[in-house]
C-alpha positions as CSV (number, residue, x, y, z in Angstrom):
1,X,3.9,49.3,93.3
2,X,0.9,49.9,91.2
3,X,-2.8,49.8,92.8
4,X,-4.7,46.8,92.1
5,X,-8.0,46.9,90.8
6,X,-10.6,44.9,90.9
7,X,-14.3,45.2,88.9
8,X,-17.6,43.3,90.2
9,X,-20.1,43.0,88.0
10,X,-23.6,41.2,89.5
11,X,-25.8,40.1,87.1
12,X,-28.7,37.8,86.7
13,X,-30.3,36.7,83.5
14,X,-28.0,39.4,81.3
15,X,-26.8,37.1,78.5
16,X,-28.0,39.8,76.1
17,X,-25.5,42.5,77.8
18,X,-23.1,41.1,80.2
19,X,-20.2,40.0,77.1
20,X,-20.3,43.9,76.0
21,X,-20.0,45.2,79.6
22,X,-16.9,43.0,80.1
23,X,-15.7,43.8,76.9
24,X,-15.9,47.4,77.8
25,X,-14.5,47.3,81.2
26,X,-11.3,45.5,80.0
27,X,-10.9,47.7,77.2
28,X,-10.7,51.2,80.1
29,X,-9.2,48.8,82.5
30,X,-7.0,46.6,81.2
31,X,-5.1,46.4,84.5
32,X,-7.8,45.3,86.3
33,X,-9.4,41.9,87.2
34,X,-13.5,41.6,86.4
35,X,-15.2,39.2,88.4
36,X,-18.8,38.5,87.6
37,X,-21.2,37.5,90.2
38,X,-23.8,35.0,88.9
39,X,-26.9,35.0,90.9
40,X,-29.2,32.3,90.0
41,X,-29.3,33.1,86.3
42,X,-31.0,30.4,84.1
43,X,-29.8,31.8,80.4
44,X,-26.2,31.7,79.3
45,X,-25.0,34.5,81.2
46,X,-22.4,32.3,83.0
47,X,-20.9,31.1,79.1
48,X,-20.6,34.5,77.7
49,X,-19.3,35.9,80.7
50,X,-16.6,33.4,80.9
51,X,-16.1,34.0,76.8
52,X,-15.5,37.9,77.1
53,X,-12.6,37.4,79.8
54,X,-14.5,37.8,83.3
55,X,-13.8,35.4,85.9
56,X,-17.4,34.3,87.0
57,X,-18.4,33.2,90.8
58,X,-22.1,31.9,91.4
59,X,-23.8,33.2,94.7
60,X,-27.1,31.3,94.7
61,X,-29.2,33.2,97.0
62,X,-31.4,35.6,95.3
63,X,-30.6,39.3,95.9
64,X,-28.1,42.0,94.4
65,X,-27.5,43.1,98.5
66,X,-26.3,39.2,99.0
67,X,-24.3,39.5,95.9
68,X,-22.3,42.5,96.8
69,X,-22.2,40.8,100.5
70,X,-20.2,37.6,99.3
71,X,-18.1,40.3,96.5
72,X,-17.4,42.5,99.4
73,X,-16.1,39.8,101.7
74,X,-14.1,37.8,98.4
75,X,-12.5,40.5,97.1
76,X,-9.5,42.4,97.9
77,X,-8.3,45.1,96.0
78,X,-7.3,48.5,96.3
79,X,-9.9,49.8,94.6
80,X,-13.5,47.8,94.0
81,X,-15.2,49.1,90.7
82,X,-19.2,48.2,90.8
83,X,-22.1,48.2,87.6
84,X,-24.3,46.5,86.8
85,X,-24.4,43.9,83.9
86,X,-27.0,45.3,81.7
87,X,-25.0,47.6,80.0
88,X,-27.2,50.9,81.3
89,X,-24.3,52.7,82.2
90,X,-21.7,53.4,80.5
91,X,-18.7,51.1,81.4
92,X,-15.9,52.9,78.8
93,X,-16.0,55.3,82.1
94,X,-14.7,53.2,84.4
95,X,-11.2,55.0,84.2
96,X,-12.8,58.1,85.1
97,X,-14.6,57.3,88.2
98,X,-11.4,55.0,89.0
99,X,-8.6,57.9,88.4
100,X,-10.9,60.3,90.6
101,X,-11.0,58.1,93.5
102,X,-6.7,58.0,93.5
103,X,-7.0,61.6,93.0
104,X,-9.0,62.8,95.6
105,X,-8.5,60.5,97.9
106,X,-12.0,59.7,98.1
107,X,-13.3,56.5,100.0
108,X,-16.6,56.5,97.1
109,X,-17.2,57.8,93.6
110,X,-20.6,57.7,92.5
111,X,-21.7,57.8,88.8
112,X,-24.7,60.5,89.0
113,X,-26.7,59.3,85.9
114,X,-28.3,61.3,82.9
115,X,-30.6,60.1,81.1
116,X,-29.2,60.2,77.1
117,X,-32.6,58.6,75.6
118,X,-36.4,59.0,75.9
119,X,-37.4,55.8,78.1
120,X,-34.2,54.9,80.0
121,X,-35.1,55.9,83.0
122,X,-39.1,54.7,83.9
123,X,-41.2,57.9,85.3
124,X,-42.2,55.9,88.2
125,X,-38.1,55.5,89.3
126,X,-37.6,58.7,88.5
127,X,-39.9,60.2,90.8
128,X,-39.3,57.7,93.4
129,X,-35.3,58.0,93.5
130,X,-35.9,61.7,93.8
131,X,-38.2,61.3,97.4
132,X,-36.1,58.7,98.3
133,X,-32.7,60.7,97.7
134,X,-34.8,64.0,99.4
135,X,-35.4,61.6,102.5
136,X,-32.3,60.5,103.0
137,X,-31.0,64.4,102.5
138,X,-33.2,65.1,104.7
139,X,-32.6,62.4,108.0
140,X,-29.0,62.4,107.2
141,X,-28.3,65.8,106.1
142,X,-26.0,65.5,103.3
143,X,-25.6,66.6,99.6
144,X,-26.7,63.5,97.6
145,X,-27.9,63.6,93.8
146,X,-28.7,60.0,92.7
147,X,-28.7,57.4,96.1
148,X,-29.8,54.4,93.9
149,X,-26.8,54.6,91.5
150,X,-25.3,51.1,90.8
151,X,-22.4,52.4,89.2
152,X,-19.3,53.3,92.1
153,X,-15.6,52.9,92.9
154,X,-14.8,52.2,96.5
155,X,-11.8,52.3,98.1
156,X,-10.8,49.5,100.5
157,X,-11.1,50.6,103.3
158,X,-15.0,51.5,102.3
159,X,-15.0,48.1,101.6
160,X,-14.0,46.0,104.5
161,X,-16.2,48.9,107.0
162,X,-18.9,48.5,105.2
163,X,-21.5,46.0,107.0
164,X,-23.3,44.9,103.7
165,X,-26.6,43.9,105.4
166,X,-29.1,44.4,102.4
167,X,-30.7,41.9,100.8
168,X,-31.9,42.9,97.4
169,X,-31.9,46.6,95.5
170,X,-31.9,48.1,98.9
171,X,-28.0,47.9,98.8
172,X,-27.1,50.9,97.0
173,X,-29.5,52.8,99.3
174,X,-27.3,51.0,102.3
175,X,-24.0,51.9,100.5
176,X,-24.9,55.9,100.2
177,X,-25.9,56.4,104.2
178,X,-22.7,54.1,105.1
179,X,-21.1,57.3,103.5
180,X,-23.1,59.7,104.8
181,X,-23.1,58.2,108.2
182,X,-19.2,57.9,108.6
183,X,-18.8,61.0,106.5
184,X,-16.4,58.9,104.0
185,X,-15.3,61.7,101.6
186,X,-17.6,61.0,98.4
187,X,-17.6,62.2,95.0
188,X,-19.7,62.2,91.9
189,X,-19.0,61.7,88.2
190,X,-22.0,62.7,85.4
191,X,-22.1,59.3,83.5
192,X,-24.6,58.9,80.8
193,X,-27.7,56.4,81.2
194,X,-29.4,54.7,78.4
195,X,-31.8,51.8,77.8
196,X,-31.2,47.9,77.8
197,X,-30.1,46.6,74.6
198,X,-32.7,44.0,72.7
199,X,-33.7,41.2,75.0
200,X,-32.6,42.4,79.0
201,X,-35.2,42.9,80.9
202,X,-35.3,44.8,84.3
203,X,-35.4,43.6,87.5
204,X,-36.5,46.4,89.2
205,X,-40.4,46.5,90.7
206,X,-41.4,50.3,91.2
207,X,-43.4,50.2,93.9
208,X,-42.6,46.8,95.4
209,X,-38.9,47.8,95.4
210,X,-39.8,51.9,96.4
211,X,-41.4,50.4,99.5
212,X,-38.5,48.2,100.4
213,X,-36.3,51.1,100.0
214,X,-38.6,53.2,102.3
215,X,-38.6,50.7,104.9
216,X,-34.7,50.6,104.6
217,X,-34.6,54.5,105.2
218,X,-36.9,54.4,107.7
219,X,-35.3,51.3,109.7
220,X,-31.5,52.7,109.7
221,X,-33.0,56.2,110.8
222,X,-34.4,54.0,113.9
223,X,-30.8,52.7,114.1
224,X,-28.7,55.7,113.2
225,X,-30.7,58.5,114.8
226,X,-32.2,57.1,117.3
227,X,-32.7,60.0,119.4
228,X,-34.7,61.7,116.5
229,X,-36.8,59.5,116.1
230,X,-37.4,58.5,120.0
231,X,-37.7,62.0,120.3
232,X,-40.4,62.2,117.6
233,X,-42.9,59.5,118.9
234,X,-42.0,60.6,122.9
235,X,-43.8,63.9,121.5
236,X,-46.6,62.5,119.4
237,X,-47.6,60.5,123.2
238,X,-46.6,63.3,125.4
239,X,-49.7,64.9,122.8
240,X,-51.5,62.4,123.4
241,X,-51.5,62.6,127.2
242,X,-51.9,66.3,127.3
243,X,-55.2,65.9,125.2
244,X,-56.3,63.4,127.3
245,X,-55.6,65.4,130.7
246,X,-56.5,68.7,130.0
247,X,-60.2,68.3,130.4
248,X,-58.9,66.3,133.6
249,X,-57.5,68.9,134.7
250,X,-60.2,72.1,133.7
251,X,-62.5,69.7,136.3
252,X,-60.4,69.7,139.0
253,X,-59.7,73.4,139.0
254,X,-63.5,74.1,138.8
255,X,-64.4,71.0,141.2
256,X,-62.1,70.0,143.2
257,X,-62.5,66.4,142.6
258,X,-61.6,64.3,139.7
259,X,-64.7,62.8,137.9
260,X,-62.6,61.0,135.1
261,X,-60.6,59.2,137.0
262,X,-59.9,56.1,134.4
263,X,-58.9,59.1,131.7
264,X,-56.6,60.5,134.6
265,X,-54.5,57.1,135.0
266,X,-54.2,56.8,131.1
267,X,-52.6,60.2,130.3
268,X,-50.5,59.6,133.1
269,X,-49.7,56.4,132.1
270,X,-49.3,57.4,128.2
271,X,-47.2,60.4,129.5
272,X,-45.0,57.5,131.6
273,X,-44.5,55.9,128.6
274,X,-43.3,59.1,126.6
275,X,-40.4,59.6,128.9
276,X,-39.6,56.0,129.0
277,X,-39.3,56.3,124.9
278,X,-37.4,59.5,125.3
279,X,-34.6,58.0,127.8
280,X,-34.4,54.6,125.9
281,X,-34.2,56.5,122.6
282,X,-31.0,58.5,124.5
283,X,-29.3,55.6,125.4
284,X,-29.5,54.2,122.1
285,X,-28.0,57.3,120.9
286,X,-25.2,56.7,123.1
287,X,-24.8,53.0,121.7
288,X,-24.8,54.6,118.2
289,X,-21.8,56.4,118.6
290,X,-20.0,53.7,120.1
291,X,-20.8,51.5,116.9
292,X,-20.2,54.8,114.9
293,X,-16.5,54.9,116.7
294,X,-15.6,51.4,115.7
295,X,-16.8,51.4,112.2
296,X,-14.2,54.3,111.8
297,X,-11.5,52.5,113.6
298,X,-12.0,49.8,111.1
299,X,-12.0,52.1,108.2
300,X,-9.1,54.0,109.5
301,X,-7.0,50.5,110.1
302,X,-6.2,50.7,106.0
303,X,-4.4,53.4,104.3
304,X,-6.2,56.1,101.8
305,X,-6.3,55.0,98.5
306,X,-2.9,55.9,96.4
307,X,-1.0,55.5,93.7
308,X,2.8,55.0,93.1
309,X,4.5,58.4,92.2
310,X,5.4,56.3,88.7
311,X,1.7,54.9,87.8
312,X,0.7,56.3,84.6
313,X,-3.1,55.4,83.6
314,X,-3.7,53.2,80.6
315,X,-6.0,54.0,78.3
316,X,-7.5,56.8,77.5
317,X,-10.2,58.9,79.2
318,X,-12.8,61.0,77.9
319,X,-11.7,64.7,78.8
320,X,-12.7,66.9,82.2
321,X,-14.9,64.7,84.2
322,X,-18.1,67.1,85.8
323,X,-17.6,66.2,89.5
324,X,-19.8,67.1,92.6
325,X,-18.0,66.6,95.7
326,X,-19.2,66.0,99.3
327,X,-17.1,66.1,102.6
């Protein structure tokens, strides 16, 4: 029996692109079904959606995170093929990032993008994607090249374990430490990334949507490394106290009496408090990997992604795909 396969595509306000981006997807995967997500779109995105062959769903609430939340949840397929609708990347790949996730197996495939034209890619994203990626790298210690990609294959069982909480353009960033976290074996395909055609116009804010980002890192390090973190502030208080007390301290040695009494309770009570943080950032820890064990009891409930000995691909593909690999 031959995989199914399914392509979401989320878009809002893309008439200008989304009809080529269907085109092109049903062109390298004719076996597969494209749905496209409407999401609150007030140009005729919907119409020539519907026109190139896409079935189209609405989801009203603002947000690419609570698109791919409903998508996630609607649709089941064996593998789950998402881009974006403004024709940036280029969706005549699809069958390579698709035939590489059968291969592997891999759980994600992750088109790494390279910029093909002078003003694809804004400075400002540029530079922030890298210090966002390098944060990430660094919290969650993993090889990742391009965390804000929206172009990636997942295979079911990435799918229905992944929690989908994001809201907005925070999702992809949610998506790539999902991976990391479980360590789902990921995979990366060099796809070309050029500009909008005449009349899209981006979404994206850099700083306003850099900060939400940051704040996303920052919260699931809170959530994933607890202990790290606790560990972190525990020692910026335990500072604190030790500050405060020495001088305490030098006065009792050379006095024998304690002068600075009110100083003396707070470092001992700021140095209370940094051991409290320390155990309660501990038995989060422990909580962690208790949520950790179920999300990969959830993951492991459906089989690796695979093909029938028969399946031949249709289409064709465009040659030896560069791939960077991750465990």
């Amino acid at each position: 029996m031959e995989p199914t396969i399914a392509c979401v595509v989320p878009c809002h306000n893309e008439e200008a692109s989304i009809g080529k981006v269907v085109r092109d997807l049903r062109a390298a995967l004719p076996e597969a079904v494209v749905y496209v997500y409407d999401n609150a779109s007030t140009d005729r995105t919907v119409e020539v959606a519907r026109g190139a062959g896409a079935i189209v769903r609405e989801e009203p609430r603002k947000g690419k995170g609570n698109v791919i939340r409903r998508a996630f949840a609607d649709v089941d397929a064996d593998a789950l093929l998402l881009i974006d609708g403004d024709d940036t990347y280029d969706a005549a790949r699809a069958r390579d990032l698709v035939d590489l996730l059968f291969e592997g197996p891999y759980d994600q495939v992750v088109g790494a993008r390279r910029v093909t034209v002078d003003g694809a890619y804004r400075a400002g994203h540029a530079v922030g994607n890298k210090l966002l990626t390098g944060a990430v790298r660094s919290l969650f210690g993993n090889d990742v090249t391009d965390m804000l990609s929206g172009y990636r294959v997942f295979s079911r069982r990435f799918v229905k374990s992944f929690p989908a909480l994001a809201r907005e353009f925070e999702t992809e960033t949610e998506m790539t430490i999902h991976a990391l976290h479980l360590r789902l074996p990921t995979a990366e395909v060099v796809v070309d990334y050029r500009v909008r055609p005449a009349g899209g116009e981006s979404k994206l804010r850099t700083y306003r949507d850099g900060w939400r980002i940051l704040r996303v890192i920052l919260d699931l390090a809170r959530r994933e490394r607890p202990s790290l973190v606790h560990t972190v502030i525990a020692g910026v208080l335990a500072l604190v106290s030790v500050i405060l007390g020495i001088p305490v301290i030098a006065d009792f040695i050379e006095t024998g009496t304690v002068p600075r009494v009110p100083t003396a309770i707070l470092a001992a009570a700021i140095m209370t408090i940094a051991a409290l943080v320390l155990l309660v950032g501990y038995i989060l820890e422990s909580l962690m990997h208790m949520r950790q064990e179920q999300s990969r009891l959830v993951h492991l409930s459906y089989p690796a992604p695979a093909r029938a000995p028969h399946y031949t691909a249709h289409g064709a593909g465009t040659g030896p795909v560069p791939v960077r690999k991750t465990p």
